[in-house]
Amino acid sequence: MRVPDVDSDEALFELRFQPTVALVSTVRRFVTDFYREQFHDADVSHKLAMATHEMLENTVHYSIDRRSELVISLHRVSGQYVVTIQTKNRATEERLDKVRHALEEVVSAEDPEALYNQLVRRAAKRRDGGSGLGLGRIRAEADLALSYAIEGDTVVVTAEGRFQQRLASMLAMDS
């Protein structure tokens, strides 16, 4: 991923840190404000913040070295903004097998809402402490496409979507 030119309509930020539940919440507050400023749309801001939160929360639970990377980028394509949220962390072979299975199920789902409902029913029966809902929630509620790559012991999860940017003048008329 390249860093945008100063004069471009792109935005990008990257965090590398040891995430904790508290830091995930802090980052969520920051990205909520960031998305709100970019889109002037509370619904879009909420969806993107939720997706970012869910993805970071997975890095907290599944990283073997408690290190994580988060990259968020926005760029304009044909009058819309393409938002890309990407997390990267290392995991054990056992966890990589689980995440591969979970991601493959969510990525390949033709009906994200039906899959999410299935995941909710499955979560009610889980005994391992996790809900397993985050990735399904990103697809069903945020309407973002998911993809992933596993390189050695590293998993990279990417969520991407297209959004309209409301003009600040429209907001003034809404007030």
PDB file of C-alpha atoms in Angstrom:
ATOM      1  CA  MET A   1       0.000   0.000   0.000  1.00  0.00           C
ATOM      2  CA  ARG A   2       1.406   3.375  -0.920  1.00  0.00           C
ATOM      3  CA  VAL A   3       1.296   6.572   1.128  1.00  0.00           C
ATOM      4  CA  PRO A   4      -0.958   9.142  -0.608  1.00  0.00           C
ATOM      5  CA  ASP A   5       0.380  12.380  -2.048  1.00  0.00           C
ATOM      6  CA  VAL A   6      -0.233  15.490   0.048  1.00  0.00           C
ATOM      7  CA  ASP A   7      -2.443  16.993  -2.701  1.00  0.00           C
ATOM      8  CA  SER A   8      -4.488  13.822  -3.310  1.00  0.00           C
ATOM      9  CA  ASP A   9      -7.963  13.037  -2.033  1.00  0.00           C
ATOM     10  CA  GLU A  10      -6.655   9.997  -0.198  1.00  0.00           C
ATOM     11  CA  ALA A  11      -6.196   9.350   3.495  1.00  0.00           C
ATOM     12  CA  LEU A  12      -4.196   6.630   5.166  1.00  0.00           C
ATOM     13  CA  PHE A  13      -3.136   5.818   8.675  1.00  0.00           C
ATOM     14  CA  GLU A  14      -1.319   2.889  10.172  1.00  0.00           C
ATOM     15  CA  LEU A  15      -0.946   1.687  13.752  1.00  0.00           C
ATOM     16  CA  ARG A  16       1.431  -0.959  15.060  1.00  0.00           C
ATOM     17  CA  PHE A  17       0.890  -1.765  18.695  1.00  0.00           C
ATOM     18  CA  GLN A  18       0.190  -4.344  21.360  1.00  0.00           C
ATOM     19  CA  PRO A  19      -3.599  -4.203  21.444  1.00  0.00           C
ATOM     20  CA  THR A  20      -5.627  -4.716  24.585  1.00  0.00           C
ATOM     21  CA  VAL A  21      -9.381  -4.551  24.996  1.00  0.00           C
ATOM     22  CA  ALA A  22      -8.996  -1.021  26.397  1.00  0.00           C
ATOM     23  CA  LEU A  23      -6.806   0.106  23.472  1.00  0.00           C
ATOM     24  CA  VAL A  24      -9.240  -1.398  20.965  1.00  0.00           C
ATOM     25  CA  SER A  25     -11.945   0.812  22.474  1.00  0.00           C
ATOM     26  CA  THR A  26      -9.633   3.830  22.288  1.00  0.00           C
ATOM     27  CA  VAL A  27      -8.868   3.156  18.634  1.00  0.00           C
ATOM     28  CA  ARG A  28     -12.594   2.717  17.957  1.00  0.00           C
ATOM     29  CA  ARG A  29     -13.310   6.181  19.356  1.00  0.00           C
ATOM     30  CA  PHE A  30     -10.576   7.651  17.165  1.00  0.00           C
ATOM     31  CA  VAL A  31     -11.746   5.919  13.974  1.00  0.00           C
ATOM     32  CA  THR A  32     -15.370   6.849  14.718  1.00  0.00           C
ATOM     33  CA  ASP A  33     -14.330  10.515  14.737  1.00  0.00           C
ATOM     34  CA  PHE A  34     -12.107   9.998  11.691  1.00  0.00           C
ATOM     35  CA  TYR A  35     -14.882   8.360   9.670  1.00  0.00           C
ATOM     36  CA  ARG A  36     -17.452  10.929  10.841  1.00  0.00           C
ATOM     37  CA  GLU A  37     -15.189  13.733   9.621  1.00  0.00           C
ATOM     38  CA  GLN A  38     -14.566  12.013   6.291  1.00  0.00           C
ATOM     39  CA  PHE A  39     -18.161  11.026   5.495  1.00  0.00           C
ATOM     40  CA  HIS A  40     -20.408  13.314   7.543  1.00  0.00           C
ATOM     41  CA  ASP A  41     -22.680  10.304   7.932  1.00  0.00           C
ATOM     42  CA  ALA A  42     -23.315   8.689  11.322  1.00  0.00           C
ATOM     43  CA  ASP A  43     -24.470   5.389   9.775  1.00  0.00           C
ATOM     44  CA  VAL A  44     -21.321   4.979   7.665  1.00  0.00           C
ATOM     45  CA  SER A  45     -19.163   6.066  10.595  1.00  0.00           C
ATOM     46  CA  HIS A  46     -20.819   3.492  12.867  1.00  0.00           C
ATOM     47  CA  LYS A  47     -20.454   0.637  10.349  1.00  0.00           C
ATOM     48  CA  LEU A  48     -16.783   1.329   9.698  1.00  0.00           C
ATOM     49  CA  ALA A  49     -15.944   1.823  13.375  1.00  0.00           C
ATOM     50  CA  MET A  50     -17.710  -1.444  14.235  1.00  0.00           C
ATOM     51  CA  ALA A  51     -15.774  -3.299  11.530  1.00  0.00           C
ATOM     52  CA  THR A  52     -12.482  -1.835  12.729  1.00  0.00           C
ATOM     53  CA  HIS A  53     -13.337  -2.770  16.325  1.00  0.00           C
ATOM     54  CA  GLU A  54     -14.254  -6.367  15.429  1.00  0.00           C
ATOM     55  CA  MET A  55     -11.106  -6.842  13.386  1.00  0.00           C
ATOM     56  CA  LEU A  56      -8.846  -5.427  16.114  1.00  0.00           C
ATOM     57  CA  GLU A  57     -10.597  -7.467  18.774  1.00  0.00           C
ATOM     58  CA  ASN A  58      -9.681 -10.596  16.796  1.00  0.00           C
ATOM     59  CA  THR A  59      -6.026  -9.565  16.887  1.00  0.00           C
ATOM     60  CA  VAL A  60      -6.220  -9.206  20.679  1.00  0.00           C
ATOM     61  CA  HIS A  61      -7.603 -12.724  21.069  1.00  0.00           C
ATOM     62  CA  TYR A  62      -5.588 -14.566  18.426  1.00  0.00           C
ATOM     63  CA  SER A  63      -2.158 -12.940  18.190  1.00  0.00           C
ATOM     64  CA  ILE A  64       0.665 -15.076  19.568  1.00  0.00           C
ATOM     65  CA  ASP A  65       2.967 -12.167  20.280  1.00  0.00           C
ATOM     66  CA  ARG A  66       0.333  -9.569  21.260  1.00  0.00           C
ATOM     67  CA  ARG A  67       1.426  -7.411  18.304  1.00  0.00           C
ATOM     68  CA  SER A  68      -0.917  -6.119  15.685  1.00  0.00           C
ATOM     69  CA  GLU A  69      -1.002  -3.830  12.690  1.00  0.00           C
ATOM     70  CA  LEU A  70      -3.982  -1.800  11.537  1.00  0.00           C
ATOM     71  CA  VAL A  71      -4.037   0.098   8.246  1.00  0.00           C
ATOM     72  CA  ILE A  72      -7.015   2.170   7.149  1.00  0.00           C
ATOM     73  CA  SER A  73      -7.070   3.877   3.783  1.00  0.00           C
ATOM     74  CA  LEU A  74      -9.588   5.905   1.809  1.00  0.00           C
ATOM     75  CA  HIS A  75      -9.341   6.818  -1.830  1.00  0.00           C
ATOM     76  CA  ARG A  76     -11.784   8.140  -4.374  1.00  0.00           C
ATOM     77  CA  VAL A  77     -12.907   5.948  -7.272  1.00  0.00           C
ATOM     78  CA  SER A  78     -15.643   7.066  -9.676  1.00  0.00           C
ATOM     79  CA  GLY A  79     -17.162   9.555  -7.238  1.00  0.00           C
ATOM     80  CA  GLN A  80     -17.190   7.137  -4.305  1.00  0.00           C
ATOM     81  CA  TYR A  81     -14.738   6.504  -1.517  1.00  0.00           C
ATOM     82  CA  VAL A  82     -13.213   3.067  -1.235  1.00  0.00           C
ATOM     83  CA  VAL A  83     -12.419   2.288   2.395  1.00  0.00           C
ATOM     84  CA  THR A  84      -9.954  -0.475   3.186  1.00  0.00           C
ATOM     85  CA  ILE A  85      -9.444  -1.729   6.739  1.00  0.00           C
ATOM     86  CA  GLN A  86      -6.636  -4.225   7.189  1.00  0.00           C
ATOM     87  CA  THR A  87      -5.286  -6.036  10.231  1.00  0.00           C
ATOM     88  CA  LYS A  88      -2.205  -8.189  10.456  1.00  0.00           C
ATOM     89  CA  ASN A  89      -0.991 -10.428  13.255  1.00  0.00           C
ATOM     90  CA  ARG A  90       0.857 -13.674  13.929  1.00  0.00           C
ATOM     91  CA  ALA A  91      -0.995 -16.761  15.155  1.00  0.00           C
ATOM     92  CA  THR A  92      -0.328 -20.368  16.092  1.00  0.00           C
ATOM     93  CA  GLU A  93      -0.862 -23.087  13.490  1.00  0.00           C
ATOM     94  CA  GLU A  94      -3.970 -24.274  15.361  1.00  0.00           C
ATOM     95  CA  ARG A  95      -5.446 -20.768  15.396  1.00  0.00           C
ATOM     96  CA  LEU A  96      -4.527 -20.245  11.750  1.00  0.00           C
ATOM     97  CA  ASP A  97      -6.534 -23.361  10.867  1.00  0.00           C
ATOM     98  CA  LYS A  98      -9.530 -22.006  12.817  1.00  0.00           C
ATOM     99  CA  VAL A  99      -9.280 -18.537  11.319  1.00  0.00           C
ATOM    100  CA  ARG A 100      -8.864 -19.975   7.820  1.00  0.00           C
ATOM    101  CA  HIS A 101     -12.049 -22.017   8.275  1.00  0.00           C
ATOM    102  CA  ALA A 102     -13.983 -19.064   9.752  1.00  0.00           C
ATOM    103  CA  LEU A 103     -12.801 -16.631   7.088  1.00  0.00           C
ATOM    104  CA  GLU A 104     -13.479 -19.026   4.243  1.00  0.00           C
ATOM    105  CA  GLU A 105     -17.038 -19.516   5.497  1.00  0.00           C
ATOM    106  CA  VAL A 106     -17.677 -15.774   5.792  1.00  0.00           C
ATOM    107  CA  VAL A 107     -15.849 -14.734   2.611  1.00  0.00           C
ATOM    108  CA  SER A 108     -17.689 -17.280   0.466  1.00  0.00           C
ATOM    109  CA  ALA A 109     -21.178 -16.689   1.906  1.00  0.00           C
ATOM    110  CA  GLU A 110     -23.649 -15.697  -0.794  1.00  0.00           C
ATOM    111  CA  ASP A 111     -26.153 -14.401   1.794  1.00  0.00           C
ATOM    112  CA  PRO A 112     -24.249 -12.617   4.593  1.00  0.00           C
ATOM    113  CA  GLU A 113     -27.407 -12.052   6.697  1.00  0.00           C
ATOM    114  CA  ALA A 114     -28.391 -15.734   6.584  1.00  0.00           C
ATOM    115  CA  LEU A 115     -24.833 -16.695   7.534  1.00  0.00           C
ATOM    116  CA  TYR A 116     -24.841 -14.198  10.404  1.00  0.00           C
ATOM    117  CA  ASN A 117     -28.102 -15.693  11.734  1.00  0.00           C
ATOM    118  CA  GLN A 118     -26.519 -19.143  11.513  1.00  0.00           C
ATOM    119  CA  LEU A 119     -23.447 -17.871  13.389  1.00  0.00           C
ATOM    120  CA  VAL A 120     -25.685 -16.402  16.128  1.00  0.00           C
ATOM    121  CA  ARG A 121     -27.344 -19.803  16.611  1.00  0.00           C
ATOM    122  CA  ARG A 122     -23.923 -21.475  16.669  1.00  0.00           C
ATOM    123  CA  ALA A 123     -22.578 -18.919  19.172  1.00  0.00           C
ATOM    124  CA  ALA A 124     -25.343 -19.798  21.634  1.00  0.00           C
ATOM    125  CA  LYS A 125     -23.887 -23.319  21.810  1.00  0.00           C
ATOM    126  CA  ARG A 126     -20.200 -22.365  22.057  1.00  0.00           C
ATOM    127  CA  ARG A 127     -18.323 -23.104  25.254  1.00  0.00           C
ATOM    128  CA  ASP A 128     -14.896 -21.680  24.412  1.00  0.00           C
ATOM    129  CA  GLY A 129     -15.674 -18.111  25.472  1.00  0.00           C
ATOM    130  CA  GLY A 130     -15.668 -16.584  21.991  1.00  0.00           C
ATOM    131  CA  SER A 131     -18.773 -15.754  20.028  1.00  0.00           C
ATOM    132  CA  GLY A 132     -17.344 -16.204  16.534  1.00  0.00           C
ATOM    133  CA  LEU A 133     -19.652 -13.437  15.305  1.00  0.00           C
ATOM    134  CA  GLY A 134     -17.266 -10.598  14.437  1.00  0.00           C
ATOM    135  CA  LEU A 135     -16.445 -11.475  10.835  1.00  0.00           C
ATOM    136  CA  GLY A 136     -20.051 -12.360  10.039  1.00  0.00           C
ATOM    137  CA  ARG A 137     -21.167  -9.099  11.599  1.00  0.00           C
ATOM    138  CA  ILE A 138     -18.769  -7.158   9.367  1.00  0.00           C
ATOM    139  CA  ARG A 139     -20.271  -8.760   6.255  1.00  0.00           C
ATOM    140  CA  ALA A 140     -23.927  -8.567   7.360  1.00  0.00           C
ATOM    141  CA  GLU A 141     -24.104  -5.250   9.227  1.00  0.00           C
ATOM    142  CA  ALA A 142     -21.324  -3.177   7.666  1.00  0.00           C
ATOM    143  CA  ASP A 143     -21.815  -4.669   4.190  1.00  0.00           C
ATOM    144  CA  LEU A 144     -18.074  -4.898   3.650  1.00  0.00           C
ATOM    145  CA  ALA A 145     -16.317  -7.454   1.478  1.00  0.00           C
ATOM    146  CA  LEU A 146     -13.788  -9.557   3.359  1.00  0.00           C
ATOM    147  CA  SER A 147     -10.625 -11.198   2.112  1.00  0.00           C
ATOM    148  CA  TYR A 148      -7.618 -12.726   3.795  1.00  0.00           C
ATOM    149  CA  ALA A 149      -4.132 -14.038   3.247  1.00  0.00           C
ATOM    150  CA  ILE A 150      -2.092 -16.376   5.403  1.00  0.00           C
ATOM    151  CA  GLU A 151       1.650 -16.077   4.944  1.00  0.00           C
ATOM    152  CA  GLY A 152       3.589 -18.422   7.204  1.00  0.00           C
ATOM    153  CA  ASP A 153       2.329 -17.707  10.716  1.00  0.00           C
ATOM    154  CA  THR A 154       0.843 -14.314   9.754  1.00  0.00           C
ATOM    155  CA  VAL A 155      -2.794 -13.656   8.944  1.00  0.00           C
ATOM    156  CA  VAL A 156      -3.857 -10.534   7.067  1.00  0.00           C
ATOM    157  CA  VAL A 157      -7.578  -9.742   7.074  1.00  0.00           C
ATOM    158  CA  THR A 158      -8.960  -7.038   4.801  1.00  0.00           C
ATOM    159  CA  ALA A 159     -12.417  -5.467   4.778  1.00  0.00           C
ATOM    160  CA  GLU A 160     -13.358  -3.163   1.933  1.00  0.00           C
ATOM    161  CA  GLY A 161     -16.386  -1.145   0.908  1.00  0.00           C
ATOM    162  CA  ARG A 162     -17.547   1.801  -1.184  1.00  0.00           C
ATOM    163  CA  PHE A 163     -19.309   4.794   0.315  1.00  0.00           C
ATOM    164  CA  GLN A 164     -20.629   8.179  -0.747  1.00  0.00           C
ATOM    165  CA  GLN A 165     -19.282  11.234   1.003  1.00  0.00           C
ATOM    166  CA  ARG A 166     -21.989  13.650   2.095  1.00  0.00           C
ATOM    167  CA  LEU A 167     -21.136  17.256   1.529  1.00  0.00           C
ATOM    168  CA  ALA A 168     -20.789  19.537   4.524  1.00  0.00           C
ATOM    169  CA  SER A 169     -23.311  21.906   2.874  1.00  0.00           C
ATOM    170  CA  MET A 170     -25.876  19.091   2.913  1.00  0.00           C
ATOM    171  CA  LEU A 171     -25.333  18.783   6.647  1.00  0.00           C
ATOM    172  CA  ALA A 172     -25.978  22.476   7.132  1.00  0.00           C
ATOM    173  CA  MET A 173     -29.307  22.121   5.289  1.00  0.00           C
ATOM    174  CA  ASP A 174     -30.232  19.128   7.455  1.00  0.00           C
ATOM    175  CA  SER A 175     -29.698  21.145  10.664  1.00  0.00           C
TER     176      SER A 175
END
